[in-house]
Amino acid sequence: MADLTTNIGGLTLKNPVMTASGTFGFGLEFADFVDLNEIGGIIVKGTTLHKREGNPYPRLAETPQGMINAVGLQNKGVDYFIEHTNPQLKNLSTEVIVNVAGHSIDDYTACAEKINALDNIHAIELNISCPNVKEGGMSFGTSVPMVEKVVGAVRKVYKKTLIVKLTPNVTDIAEIAKAAEGAGADSVSLINTLMGMAIDAEKRKPIISTITGGLSGACVKPVALRMVWQVAKAVKIPVVGLGGIMNATDAIEFLLAGASAVEIGTANFIDPAITVKVANGINEYLDRHGFKSVKDIIGVI
Amino acid sequence: MKKHIIDFEVSSNEEVGNNAILMKLHCPTPLPEIKPGQFVEVRIDNEPNVFLRRPISINYIDKKANEMWLLVQKVGKGTNKLGTLQKGDTLNCVVPLGNGFDTKAAQGKKVLLVGGGVGVAPMLMLGSTLKEEGTEPTFLLGARTKNMLLEKELFEQTGRLLVTTEDGSLGEKGFVTNHSVLSNEKFDKIYVCGPTPMMKAVAGYAKKAGIDCEVSLENKMACGLGACLCCVTETQEGHKCVCTDGPVFNINELTWQI
Ligand SMILES: Cc1cc2nc3c(=O)[nH]c(=O)nc-3n(C[C@H](O)[C@H](O)[C@H](O)COP(=O)(O)OP(=O)(O)OC[C@H]3O[C@@H](n4cnc5c(N)ncnc54)[C@H](O)[C@@H]3O)c2cc1C
Ligand SMILES: Cc1cc2nc3c(=O)[nH]c(=O)nc-3n(C[C@H](O)[C@H](O)[C@H](O)COP(=O)(O)O)c2cc1C
Ligand code: FES
């Protein structure tokens, strides 16, 4: 058994496998399939200051080796999470990380501040792919000044590990990652979904209600891997890699490219027990190649 | 109800007309508890164009043989692949999913089970469960034409069977909502599964007649577990997941304009 512990900016995980926000609910949905405590970290559904109904149905299109979603951050709001959901997560002996989303800087900071007060939550993942409603609806994560502003503002109110989740829909991901690092992020995670589109030719109509949506799944892996590698070379803080991880080998590739931990997203839909299989597969790989610790393979490329 | 990931073994897989197949799947361990109206998410292997699992209703549970039946209409890539499975092949399923029909609400009542197309699938298990619980089911099934009606003999064995066909080749001519039984007899509970326009028409009838009515929705799904929030339907209390809060909804919960 190799040492699987890893660190993502002040937060130690028992193994490098986490779940990607929006694909694993609050973890409890998967408790029949996996021992949640064997997962390195559970990143829960994106949470906003106020309740959101999300986008109209249809929200899903299957694409070659992937899917496009347009859920639109449907969630019950941070107060509901604190009162009703978090009490059910308190007894878990793994790290629970809240994915925080917002449509204005005040939304982000107010939400982060409330989560800062929860003893059992030691990190947040800041989803900066959301549109900035006050400034024309462009995603926060697509410009250096906006990234600096939102990360800087949250850094002031959030005292524990701050992971900033990057959108891949940018020209230069390394520059964005450096901006997040400069504004006080403890680590960065990437990639969020790639903007995509699906059309039903027979009906001559878009398949999802919002026309465009977020592409995820196996098909995005090469893009995600490239971006993780570029970012890991550009920043000093730990990088969390995700995008299209379907098995242990995929996860190992991300570690080799420079990720200190990984997240599993869409793959949970196809195999609800995949997380623990990936953790075991990483261990088996390390043993087979004679590595004592997962840290020995992080960023060797 | 605890959910499981199970590799079922195909006992048989037969064409049953109307481009549909009936798969009988043997469970290697005792079958988990399953309610009528629940469904499985099947993994489609060796078909690179299919990425996600496919939701399929549980058609029937044969307790003696420890088998679960799926009745599948071949409409696309995944369902066509299911049609190629042979005896002895395995099919990986997440089971059981969804809430299922409220059979308690049928007790001591005169119940009507309405199915259209492949939407008849969950009605067989619902009917046989109701029968076991002491309620005699009346099935009202609709098809375009005579040989498109699925599992006719099985329904006849389970309860009273009424049929409508659009061309009049079997039973009464027209849609299920045109059947004379709806004006001649008074039911006090209706369950429906089928194409959305049919479900809405039956729901409209039930609402006007003041009859309690449950419908089973077929929204597109990714996880089937309430995690991805892709499968939502509009309800009186906002968006709800069809895979966990449904697939069965009482029509009063929905916002259908009927
Ligand atoms: C809870 C639930 C229970 C179901 N039970 C059954 C059942 O017992 N038997 C059965 O045959 N089918 C059932 N379905 C529908 C079945 O899931 C779809 O027909 C199937 O997913 C199509 O997959 P495909 O790869 O063959 O089609 P694709 O190649 O993905 O698509 C082919 C065509 O089918 C349509 N389609 C895709 N998904 C659905 C869907 N969910 N509902 C309706 N049309 C769809 C597409 O829009 C397209 O036009 C159920 C669906 C749900 C949500
Ligand atoms: C249905 C769905 C919902 C998602 N919701 C969120 C969310 O709320 N917040 C977020 O930061 N990312 C969300 N994501 C993005 C994933 O966390 C992940 O970044 C992306 O899917 C890429 O990883 P994958 O290919 O392994 O799924 C969602 C993805 C999917 C498929
Ligand atoms: S299919 Fe994922 S929540 Fe229903």
XYZ file of C-alpha atoms and ligand atoms in Angstrom:
647
model
C 0.000 0.000 0.000
C 1.549 3.253 -1.160
C 1.048 6.546 0.648
C -1.920 8.134 -1.114
C -2.173 11.294 0.962
C -1.866 14.543 -0.902
C -2.137 18.226 -0.147
C -4.124 20.811 -2.073
C -3.149 24.094 -0.475
C -3.371 23.553 3.272
C -5.905 20.754 2.995
C -4.686 17.167 3.307
C -6.680 14.480 1.536
C -6.448 10.780 2.425
C -6.238 10.013 -1.275
C -6.185 12.171 -4.421
C -9.671 11.243 -5.668
C -12.467 13.769 -5.200
C -15.867 14.124 -6.817
C -16.647 16.940 -9.241
C -19.342 19.417 -8.279
C -22.754 18.801 -9.802
C -22.079 15.174 -10.607
C -22.223 13.604 -7.157
C -25.092 15.504 -5.517
C -24.197 15.831 -1.841
C -22.559 12.418 -1.756
C -25.479 10.813 0.057
C -27.050 9.885 -3.303
C -24.130 7.468 -3.815
C -23.926 5.981 -0.327
C -25.490 2.702 -1.507
C -22.655 2.189 -3.989
C -19.476 3.395 -2.298
C -18.189 3.947 1.214
C -18.084 7.738 1.083
C -15.259 7.747 3.617
C -12.994 5.993 1.126
C -13.183 9.001 -1.205
C -10.469 11.644 -0.814
C -12.937 14.519 -0.877
C -16.536 15.191 -1.789
C -17.194 18.431 -3.630
C -20.900 19.065 -3.412
C -23.318 20.674 -5.841
C -22.754 24.339 -6.693
C -24.317 26.491 -3.984
C -25.472 30.072 -4.353
C -26.558 32.711 -1.847
C -30.197 32.393 -2.889
C -32.225 29.425 -4.117
C -32.159 28.938 -7.896
C -34.621 27.013 -10.064
C -32.101 26.572 -12.872
C -32.854 26.370 -16.586
C -35.962 24.890 -18.191
C -36.026 21.267 -19.368
C -34.489 19.852 -21.606
C -31.109 20.261 -19.961
C -29.216 17.317 -21.406
C -27.835 16.185 -24.754
C -25.726 13.088 -25.209
C -22.757 13.656 -27.531
C -20.008 11.325 -28.773
C -18.270 10.075 -25.606
C -19.751 12.905 -23.613
C -22.746 15.018 -22.732
C -23.825 18.640 -22.727
C -25.696 19.952 -19.702
C -27.520 23.167 -18.982
C -28.668 22.670 -15.410
C -28.100 26.345 -14.640
C -26.970 25.982 -11.030
C -30.278 24.750 -9.673
C -29.847 24.588 -5.890
C -31.727 25.348 -2.696
C -29.398 28.130 -1.554
C -26.675 28.293 1.084
C -29.019 28.665 4.068
C -30.847 25.479 3.153
C -27.502 23.727 2.776
C -26.387 24.872 6.224
C -29.638 23.953 7.963
C -30.699 20.758 6.212
C -27.893 19.186 4.182
C -24.732 19.879 6.129
C -25.979 18.197 9.345
C -26.193 14.952 7.342
C -22.585 15.364 6.174
C -21.047 16.129 9.568
C -20.346 12.517 10.469
C -18.391 11.770 7.315
C -14.695 11.210 7.869
C -13.716 12.603 4.486
C -13.310 16.210 3.415
C -16.536 17.836 2.270
C -15.902 20.836 0.057
C -18.609 23.289 -0.968
C -18.615 24.579 -4.535
C -19.595 28.248 -4.316
C -21.184 30.047 -7.248
C -22.583 33.529 -7.737
C -23.669 36.146 -10.199
C -22.109 39.141 -8.478
C -19.102 39.612 -6.219
C -21.401 40.293 -3.277
C -23.163 36.972 -3.884
C -19.869 35.115 -3.802
C -18.566 36.784 -0.667
C -21.831 36.479 1.260
C -22.043 32.782 0.414
C -18.375 32.103 1.213
C -18.646 33.923 4.515
C -21.547 31.728 5.631
C -19.619 28.593 4.749
C -16.536 29.852 6.537
C -18.524 29.514 9.756
C -19.070 25.757 9.327
C -16.593 23.756 11.428
C -16.762 20.564 9.386
C -16.050 22.240 6.046
C -12.373 23.019 5.556
C -12.368 24.264 1.969
C -14.481 25.826 -0.740
C -14.176 25.515 -4.468
C -15.014 28.825 -6.110
C -16.822 28.307 -9.402
C -15.864 31.369 -11.441
C -17.443 30.102 -14.673
C -20.694 31.887 -13.808
C -21.794 34.933 -15.790
C -21.218 38.279 -14.097
C -24.709 39.724 -14.281
C -23.606 43.252 -13.359
C -21.008 43.417 -16.109
C -22.771 42.238 -19.218
C -23.044 38.579 -18.320
C -19.510 37.622 -19.274
C -18.128 34.757 -17.215
C -16.009 35.941 -14.249
C -13.364 33.409 -15.125
C -12.590 34.727 -18.582
C -10.714 37.933 -17.806
C -7.730 38.587 -15.555
C -9.175 41.715 -13.876
C -12.469 39.977 -13.060
C -10.668 36.916 -11.686
C -8.485 39.136 -9.506
C -11.541 40.994 -8.227
C -13.685 38.005 -7.349
C -10.901 35.860 -5.912
C -9.490 38.808 -3.974
C -12.890 39.633 -2.492
C -13.572 36.052 -1.441
C -10.047 35.672 -0.050
C -10.795 38.512 2.392
C -13.773 36.700 3.921
C -12.823 33.057 3.531
C -10.127 31.917 5.954
C -9.654 28.251 5.053
C -8.495 26.498 1.881
C -9.686 28.389 -1.184
C -9.701 26.379 -4.396
C -10.537 28.376 -7.507
C -12.181 26.369 -10.298
C -11.239 27.609 -13.733
C -13.264 27.682 -16.909
C -11.541 26.283 -20.010
C -13.401 28.720 -22.256
C -10.464 31.148 -22.391
C -7.558 31.888 -24.687
C -4.784 31.540 -22.117
C -5.609 29.370 -19.119
C -2.157 29.825 -17.548
C -2.616 33.583 -17.350
C -5.989 33.125 -15.602
C -4.493 30.610 -13.179
C -1.699 33.043 -12.306
C -4.280 35.760 -11.683
C -6.115 33.477 -9.244
C -2.842 32.598 -7.510
C -1.897 36.261 -7.249
C -5.280 37.125 -5.733
C -4.816 34.597 -2.949
C -6.081 31.213 -4.154
C -4.600 28.252 -2.248
C -5.066 25.998 -5.267
C -6.790 25.904 -8.627
C -8.971 23.178 -10.086
C -9.661 22.703 -13.781
C -11.451 22.192 -16.055
C -15.065 23.180 -15.739
C -17.224 22.253 -18.742
C -16.339 23.380 -22.270
C -19.019 25.417 -23.970
C -20.728 23.285 -26.581
C -23.895 22.877 -28.601
C -26.084 20.068 -29.943
C -28.699 20.209 -32.703
C -31.454 17.778 -33.653
C -31.215 17.812 -37.456
C -34.572 16.082 -37.983
C -36.446 18.603 -35.854
C -34.153 21.460 -36.951
C -33.967 22.588 -33.333
C -31.335 22.848 -30.614
C -31.532 19.901 -28.210
C -31.237 21.832 -24.940
C -33.391 24.728 -23.818
C -30.517 27.197 -23.560
C -29.118 26.231 -26.999
C -25.536 26.107 -25.701
C -24.351 24.233 -22.621
C -21.396 22.628 -20.904
C -19.622 19.672 -22.475
C -18.156 17.027 -20.182
C -17.183 13.389 -20.183
C -14.502 11.274 -21.829
C -14.345 13.476 -24.943
C -12.923 16.487 -23.065
C -9.973 14.653 -21.510
C -7.232 15.627 -23.989
C -8.143 19.309 -23.672
C -8.313 19.083 -19.888
C -5.000 17.253 -19.643
C -3.269 19.862 -21.779
C -4.644 22.709 -19.665
C -3.694 21.041 -16.376
C -0.165 20.562 -17.649
C 0.082 24.204 -18.778
C -1.279 25.509 -15.476
C 0.897 23.223 -13.346
C 3.938 24.671 -15.129
C 2.727 28.242 -14.589
C 1.753 28.356 -10.895
C 3.348 27.341 -7.590
C 0.101 26.420 -5.806
C -1.283 22.860 -6.116
C -3.457 22.047 -9.094
C -6.534 19.804 -9.027
C -7.162 18.132 -12.378
C -10.445 17.014 -13.876
C -12.284 16.618 -17.136
C -13.193 13.300 -18.708
C -11.624 10.990 -16.122
C -13.294 7.607 -16.633
C -10.845 5.232 -14.923
C -7.662 5.013 -12.847
C -5.357 5.351 -15.870
C -6.996 8.650 -16.832
C -6.558 9.880 -13.263
C -2.883 8.858 -13.241
C -2.322 10.806 -16.469
C -3.603 13.942 -14.722
C -1.266 13.338 -11.769
C 1.657 12.900 -14.152
C 0.674 16.141 -15.907
C 0.982 18.005 -12.623
C -2.269 17.584 -10.709
C -1.917 16.981 -6.949
C -5.438 15.569 -6.853
C -8.202 14.781 -9.323
C -11.974 15.047 -9.487
C -14.327 12.572 -11.088
C -17.438 13.986 -12.715
C -19.585 12.565 -15.473
C -18.080 9.078 -14.963
C -20.163 8.795 -11.771
C -23.279 8.589 -13.959
C -21.970 5.573 -15.831
C -20.466 3.780 -12.851
C -21.732 5.102 -9.517
C -18.922 3.174 -7.762
C -16.116 4.598 -9.935
C -14.530 6.887 -7.298
C -13.285 4.140 -5.016
C -12.221 2.025 -8.001
C -10.030 4.894 -9.208
C -8.487 5.360 -5.744
C -7.703 1.630 -5.581
C -6.386 1.691 -9.138
C -3.954 4.510 -8.328
C -2.683 2.531 -5.340
C -2.252 -0.573 -7.467
C -0.325 1.431 -10.091
C 2.021 2.910 -7.491
C 2.707 -0.524 -6.003
C 3.250 -2.064 -9.410
C 5.805 0.592 -10.355
C 7.445 0.593 -6.928
C 6.502 4.134 -5.914
C 6.166 4.680 -2.167
C 3.945 7.738 -2.462
C 1.571 9.327 -4.921
C 3.701 12.466 -4.578
C 6.425 10.626 -6.504
C 4.423 10.780 -9.725
C 2.859 14.238 -9.474
C 4.074 16.492 -12.260
C 6.846 14.293 -13.603
C 5.978 15.376 -17.147
C -34.860 1.280 -0.800
C -31.246 0.260 -1.202
C -29.919 0.586 -4.728
C -27.593 -1.934 -6.304
C -25.313 -2.262 -9.327
C -25.967 -5.745 -10.654
C -24.679 -7.765 -13.611
C -27.803 -9.583 -14.774
C -27.564 -12.584 -17.053
C -29.819 -12.582 -20.108
C -32.104 -15.652 -19.875
C -33.947 -14.775 -23.071
C -34.352 -11.846 -25.430
C -37.219 -12.051 -27.899
C -38.793 -9.876 -30.543
C -42.375 -9.281 -29.455
C -43.659 -7.219 -32.370
C -43.871 -3.496 -32.956
C -40.071 -3.290 -33.044
C -39.960 -4.190 -29.369
C -38.076 -6.821 -27.399
C -38.816 -8.575 -24.142
C -35.669 -9.291 -22.161
C -35.755 -11.673 -19.243
C -32.818 -11.057 -16.955
C -31.671 -13.471 -14.307
C -30.304 -11.952 -11.130
C -27.222 -13.762 -9.745
C -28.264 -12.855 -6.181
C -31.802 -12.714 -4.765
C -33.545 -9.786 -6.479
C -33.743 -6.665 -4.323
C -37.137 -5.367 -3.266
C -38.688 -3.577 -6.246
C -41.930 -1.603 -6.518
C -44.096 -1.308 -9.635
C -43.283 1.870 -11.558
C -39.624 1.777 -10.611
C -36.961 1.584 -13.306
C -33.385 0.543 -13.975
C -30.491 2.368 -15.637
C -28.885 -0.075 -18.045
C -25.307 0.256 -19.248
C -24.947 -0.247 -22.980
C -21.629 -1.999 -23.612
C -19.638 -2.229 -26.868
C -21.533 0.598 -28.543
C -19.103 3.546 -28.775
C -21.875 5.939 -29.811
C -23.704 5.435 -26.530
C -22.129 7.163 -23.550
C -24.790 7.344 -20.847
C -26.920 4.617 -19.317
C -30.520 4.260 -20.517
C -33.545 4.324 -18.186
C -35.972 1.424 -18.698
C -39.074 0.588 -16.647
C -39.347 -2.708 -14.864
C -41.947 -4.666 -16.793
C -42.399 -7.585 -14.454
C -40.668 -9.480 -11.655
C -40.786 -13.251 -11.905
C -40.018 -14.113 -8.300
C -39.864 -17.893 -8.856
C -37.284 -17.606 -11.633
C -35.534 -14.670 -9.866
C -35.905 -12.740 -13.130
C -36.545 -9.120 -13.996
C -38.236 -8.374 -17.314
C -37.644 -5.332 -19.496
C -39.879 -4.468 -22.429
C -37.921 -2.239 -24.791
C -38.872 -0.425 -27.954
C -35.955 -0.119 -30.353
C -35.903 3.602 -31.124
C -32.196 4.401 -31.370
C -28.584 3.428 -30.803
C -28.820 2.062 -27.285
C -32.128 0.252 -27.493
C -31.103 -1.347 -30.807
C -27.936 -2.589 -29.140
C -30.067 -4.155 -26.397
C -31.894 -6.014 -29.151
C -28.670 -7.796 -30.093
C -28.031 -9.292 -26.635
C -28.130 -13.072 -26.528
C -28.909 -15.635 -23.875
C -25.935 -15.784 -21.520
C -24.797 -12.177 -22.115
C -24.621 -9.837 -19.135
C -26.431 -6.560 -18.687
C -25.226 -4.173 -16.010
C -28.115 -2.391 -14.270
C -28.492 0.105 -11.448
C -31.632 -0.986 -9.662
C -34.186 -0.113 -8.354
C -34.606 3.581 -9.167
C -37.443 6.069 -8.753
C -40.433 6.217 -6.463
C -42.912 3.842 -8.152
C -46.701 3.919 -8.143
C -48.661 4.349 -4.945
C -50.447 0.998 -4.732
C -51.786 1.698 -1.237
C -53.968 4.404 -2.761
C -55.727 1.695 -4.798
C -56.958 -0.349 -1.881
C -60.716 -0.880 -1.890
C -61.018 1.167 -5.080
C -61.995 0.513 -8.645
C -58.771 1.083 -10.560
C -57.941 1.676 -14.197
C -54.434 1.175 -15.600
C -53.887 3.002 -18.881
C -50.930 2.302 -21.148
C -49.942 3.389 -24.624
C -47.161 2.087 -26.857
C -44.198 0.837 -24.864
C -45.711 2.703 -21.900
C -47.603 -0.507 -21.192
C -44.336 -1.845 -19.711
C -44.753 -0.827 -16.047
C -48.489 -1.575 -16.140
C -47.954 -5.333 -16.149
C -46.031 -5.292 -12.893
C -48.408 -2.722 -11.408
C -51.443 -4.828 -12.363
C -50.031 -8.028 -10.944
C -48.982 -6.306 -7.728
C -52.440 -4.755 -7.314
C -53.967 -8.179 -7.874
C -51.738 -9.714 -5.193
C -52.837 -6.927 -2.861
C -56.487 -7.777 -3.523
C -57.440 -5.140 -6.100
C -58.746 -6.382 -9.451
C -57.068 -4.281 -12.197
C -58.751 -3.111 -15.386
C -56.238 -2.399 -18.155
C -57.023 0.047 -20.923
C -54.275 -0.182 -23.524
C -53.927 1.814 -26.696
C -52.033 0.958 -29.885
C -51.973 2.218 -33.446
C -52.968 -1.143 -34.829
C -53.662 -4.695 -33.649
C -50.162 -6.171 -33.914
C -48.574 -3.180 -32.199
C -50.217 -4.079 -28.906
C -47.539 -5.516 -26.638
C -47.952 -8.378 -24.134
C -51.684 -8.813 -24.831
C -51.893 -12.362 -23.419
C -50.015 -11.445 -20.253
C -52.408 -8.567 -19.574
C -55.390 -10.833 -20.196
C -54.020 -13.298 -17.662
C -53.552 -10.563 -15.069
C -56.849 -8.686 -15.209
C -59.638 -7.364 -17.368
C -58.248 -6.056 -20.673
C -59.807 -3.274 -22.746
C -58.164 -2.107 -25.943
C -58.374 0.767 -28.388
C -56.607 0.854 -31.754
C -56.446 3.868 -34.003
C -57.516 1.792 -37.026
C -60.120 -0.261 -35.185
C -58.331 -3.556 -35.909
C -58.683 -4.584 -32.268
C -61.008 -3.409 -29.496
C -62.681 -0.047 -29.909
C -61.538 2.360 -32.595
C -59.798 5.576 -31.501
C -57.579 6.731 -28.652
C -57.761 5.409 -25.099
C -59.710 8.494 -24.063
C -62.424 7.592 -26.610
C -63.114 4.203 -24.996
C -66.727 3.727 -23.904
C -65.690 2.366 -20.500
C -64.773 5.891 -19.449
C -68.387 7.050 -19.815
C -70.054 3.770 -18.799
C -68.186 3.012 -15.611
C -66.920 5.041 -12.695
C -63.313 4.454 -11.665
C -61.848 6.059 -8.595
C -58.143 5.663 -9.316
C -56.226 5.878 -12.620
C -52.576 5.080 -13.373
C -51.101 6.088 -16.746
C -47.884 5.538 -18.667
C -47.368 6.304 -22.338
C -46.625 9.102 -24.787
C -47.002 12.556 -23.230
C -50.024 13.627 -25.345
C -51.842 10.455 -24.255
C -50.968 10.980 -20.605
C -52.152 14.583 -20.784
C -55.438 13.534 -22.408
C -56.094 10.918 -19.711
C -55.010 13.341 -16.986
C -57.464 15.891 -18.409
C -60.263 13.343 -18.295
C -59.372 12.341 -14.719
C -59.232 15.926 -13.553
C -62.651 16.765 -15.007
C -64.161 13.601 -13.592
C -62.521 14.231 -10.213
C -60.576 10.957 -10.285
C -57.229 10.574 -8.514
C -54.591 10.039 -11.221
C -50.891 9.134 -11.325
C -48.704 9.467 -14.422
C -45.231 8.098 -15.128
C -42.916 10.536 -16.921
C -40.064 9.693 -19.283
C -37.679 12.639 -19.127
C -34.159 12.295 -20.454
C -31.763 11.233 -17.732
C -28.052 11.105 -17.077
C -27.510 9.731 -13.556
C -30.904 8.389 -12.491
C -29.864 9.091 -8.891
C -30.940 12.680 -8.240
C -27.375 13.938 -8.588
C -27.146 15.703 -11.955
C -30.500 17.557 -11.993
C -30.859 17.037 -15.755
C -34.220 15.245 -15.695
C -36.372 17.854 -13.971
C -40.048 18.509 -14.522
C -42.015 21.590 -13.552
C -44.132 20.987 -10.422
C -46.242 23.094 -8.046
C -43.122 23.259 -5.841
C -40.686 24.145 -8.634
C -38.341 21.818 -10.487
C -38.277 18.233 -9.266
C -36.181 15.295 -10.449
C -38.133 12.741 -12.440
C -35.573 10.071 -11.487
C -35.988 10.369 -7.706
C -39.149 12.383 -6.964
C -40.736 10.507 -9.903
C -41.008 8.995 -12.448
C -44.533 8.725 -11.009
C -46.316 11.961 -10.131
C -49.849 12.635 -9.039
C -51.310 14.990 -11.661
C -52.034 17.506 -8.887
C -48.299 17.912 -8.331
C -47.613 18.875 -11.952
C -48.320 22.143 -13.735
C -49.880 20.605 -16.847
C -52.412 22.810 -18.600
C -55.208 20.254 -18.735
C -38.191 6.390 -16.311
C -38.135 5.935 -17.743
C -38.619 4.684 -18.077
C -38.556 4.225 -19.391
N -39.018 2.983 -19.666
C -38.918 2.483 -20.908
C -39.336 1.150 -21.198
O -39.795 0.421 -20.326
N -39.187 0.703 -22.460
C -38.668 1.479 -23.463
O -38.526 0.997 -24.570
N -38.279 2.755 -23.218
C -38.379 3.272 -21.966
N -37.945 4.569 -21.712
C -37.416 5.376 -22.811
C -35.967 4.967 -23.101
O -35.152 5.352 -22.031
C -35.473 5.625 -24.387
O -36.219 5.158 -25.461
C -34.002 5.306 -24.617
O -33.219 5.987 -23.685
C -33.575 5.662 -26.010
O -32.201 5.313 -26.130
P -31.569 5.045 -27.560
O -30.085 5.039 -27.367
O -32.145 3.842 -28.168
O -32.027 6.283 -28.372
P -31.141 7.493 -28.882
O -30.279 7.008 -30.012
O -30.487 8.135 -27.727
O -32.280 8.421 -29.424
C -33.186 7.944 -30.411
C -34.490 8.641 -30.271
O -35.121 8.326 -29.018
C -35.478 9.509 -28.330
N -35.303 9.351 -26.883
C -34.128 9.321 -26.209
N -34.333 9.246 -24.886
C -35.663 9.235 -24.712
C -36.497 9.180 -23.566
N -36.012 9.149 -22.330
N -37.826 9.156 -23.763
C -38.333 9.188 -24.996
N -37.596 9.252 -26.102
C -36.289 9.288 -25.980
C -34.505 10.535 -28.849
O -35.006 11.856 -28.704
C -34.371 10.156 -30.295
O -35.388 10.666 -31.070
C -38.006 5.048 -20.402
C -37.538 6.320 -20.085
C -37.590 6.763 -18.773
C -37.054 8.107 -18.416
C -24.700 17.723 -14.841
C -23.494 18.535 -14.447
C -23.613 19.528 -13.490
C -22.510 20.297 -13.108
N -22.641 21.254 -12.140
C -21.537 21.956 -11.738
C -21.624 22.928 -10.680
O -22.671 23.115 -10.069
N -20.494 23.616 -10.348
C -19.300 23.398 -10.984
O -18.306 24.032 -10.639
N -19.196 22.485 -11.974
C -20.278 21.765 -12.360
N -20.152 20.820 -13.365
C -18.846 20.612 -14.003
C -18.096 19.427 -13.411
O -17.850 19.604 -12.037
C -16.778 19.180 -14.141
O -15.989 20.338 -14.039
C -16.959 18.856 -15.609
O -18.087 18.037 -15.787
C -15.741 18.189 -16.235
O -15.434 16.949 -15.620
P -15.963 15.524 -16.169
O -15.667 15.477 -17.622
O -15.223 14.520 -15.359
O -17.424 15.504 -15.894
C -21.257 20.045 -13.736
C -21.144 19.038 -14.697
C -22.239 18.273 -15.052
C -22.065 17.184 -16.078
S -31.126 11.938 -14.077
Fe -29.674 12.899 -12.854
S -30.959 13.895 -11.436
Fe -32.362 12.716 -12.555
